[in-house]
Coordinates of C-alpha atoms in Angstrom, one line a residue:
X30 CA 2.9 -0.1 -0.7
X31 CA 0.4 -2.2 -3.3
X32 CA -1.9 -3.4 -0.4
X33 CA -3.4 -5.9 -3.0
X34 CA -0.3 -7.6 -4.4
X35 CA 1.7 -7.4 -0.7
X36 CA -1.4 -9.1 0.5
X37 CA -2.0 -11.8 -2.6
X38 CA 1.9 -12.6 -1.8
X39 CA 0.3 -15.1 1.1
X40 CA -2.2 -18.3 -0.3
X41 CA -3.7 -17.6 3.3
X42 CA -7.6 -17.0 2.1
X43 CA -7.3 -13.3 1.3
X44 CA -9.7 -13.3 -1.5
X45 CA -12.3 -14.5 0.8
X46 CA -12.2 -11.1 3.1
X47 CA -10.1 -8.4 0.7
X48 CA -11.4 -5.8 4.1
X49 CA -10.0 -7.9 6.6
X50 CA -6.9 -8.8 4.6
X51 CA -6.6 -5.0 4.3
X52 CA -6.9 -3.8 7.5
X53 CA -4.7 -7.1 9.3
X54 CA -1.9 -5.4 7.0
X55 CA -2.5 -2.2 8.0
X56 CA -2.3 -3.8 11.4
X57 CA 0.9 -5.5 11.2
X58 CA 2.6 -1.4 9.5
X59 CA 1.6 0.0 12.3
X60 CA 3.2 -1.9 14.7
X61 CA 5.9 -2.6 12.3
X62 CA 9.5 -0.8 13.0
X63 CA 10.2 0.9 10.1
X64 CA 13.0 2.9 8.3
X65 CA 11.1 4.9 5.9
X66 CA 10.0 8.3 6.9
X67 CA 6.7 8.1 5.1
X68 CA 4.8 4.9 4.5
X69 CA 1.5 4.9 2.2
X70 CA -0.2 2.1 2.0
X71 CA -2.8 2.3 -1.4
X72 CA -5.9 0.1 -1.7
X73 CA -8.0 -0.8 -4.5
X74 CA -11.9 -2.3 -4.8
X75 CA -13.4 -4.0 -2.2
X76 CA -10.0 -4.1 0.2
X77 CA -10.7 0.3 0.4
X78 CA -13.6 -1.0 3.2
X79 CA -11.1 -2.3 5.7
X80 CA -9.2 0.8 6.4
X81 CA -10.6 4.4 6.0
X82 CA -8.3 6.7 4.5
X83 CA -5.6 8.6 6.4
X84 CA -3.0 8.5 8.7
X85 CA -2.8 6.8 11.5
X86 CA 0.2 5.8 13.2
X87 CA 2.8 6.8 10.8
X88 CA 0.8 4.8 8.0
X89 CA -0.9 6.8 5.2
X90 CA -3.8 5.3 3.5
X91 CA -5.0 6.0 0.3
X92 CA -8.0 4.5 -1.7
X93 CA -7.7 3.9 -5.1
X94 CA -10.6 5.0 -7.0
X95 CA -9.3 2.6 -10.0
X96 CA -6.5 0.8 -9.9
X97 CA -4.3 0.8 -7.5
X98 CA -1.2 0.6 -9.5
X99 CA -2.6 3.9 -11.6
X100 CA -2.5 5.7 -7.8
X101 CA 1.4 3.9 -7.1
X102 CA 2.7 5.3 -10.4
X103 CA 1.3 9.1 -9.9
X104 CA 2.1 9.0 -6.4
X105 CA 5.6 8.2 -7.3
X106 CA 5.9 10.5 -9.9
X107 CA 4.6 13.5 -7.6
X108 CA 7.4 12.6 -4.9
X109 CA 10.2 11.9 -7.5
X110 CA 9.3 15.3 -9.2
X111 CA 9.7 17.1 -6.0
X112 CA 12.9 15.4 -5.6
X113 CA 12.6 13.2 -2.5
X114 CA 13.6 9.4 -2.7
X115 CA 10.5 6.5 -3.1
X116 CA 10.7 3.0 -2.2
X117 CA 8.0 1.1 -3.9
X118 CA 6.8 -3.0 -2.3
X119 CA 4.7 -5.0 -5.0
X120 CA 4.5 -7.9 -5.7
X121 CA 4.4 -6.5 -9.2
X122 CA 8.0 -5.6 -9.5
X123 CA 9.0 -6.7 -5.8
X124 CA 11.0 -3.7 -4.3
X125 CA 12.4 -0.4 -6.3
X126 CA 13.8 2.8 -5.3
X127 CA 14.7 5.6 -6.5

């Protein structure tokens, strides 16, 4: 999941606290009843403060150390590689699998 453009989906003040913003949707996965069997949630720039990386909860975190969509693309290229099946949620491109 692009942490950034999920969150920059909502005019609700974002860009004023990237952290906060960050961690409420790491929040709201957590508690969130979902069908994937691994969810990764990537973050980029100053949003990396509001959520340390790792799991927790069935959530994996990652922090970009550039752009976040660099990190999405290799990360989905590793897993498609290896064969398993990817679901990407962007605003970018809104919601692929493969």
């Amino acid at each position: 999941m692009d942490g950034a453009n999920v969150v920059g989906c909502l005019p609700d003040g974002w860009w004023r606290d990237r952290a906060g913003a960050a961690a409420r949707l790491h929040a709201e996965l957590k508690n969130a009843d979902l069908s994937f069997e691994m969810v990764v949630l990537v973050l980029e720039g100053t949003a990396r403060a509001g959520v340390p990386q790792g799991e927790a909860a069935g959530v994996t975190t990652v922090h970009a150390p550039g752009s976040g969509d660099d990190q999405i693309v290799a990360r989905c290229r590793d897993h498609t590689e290896s064969g398993d099946d990817v679901t990407v949620a962007s605003a970018d491109c809104g919601l692929l699998s493969r």
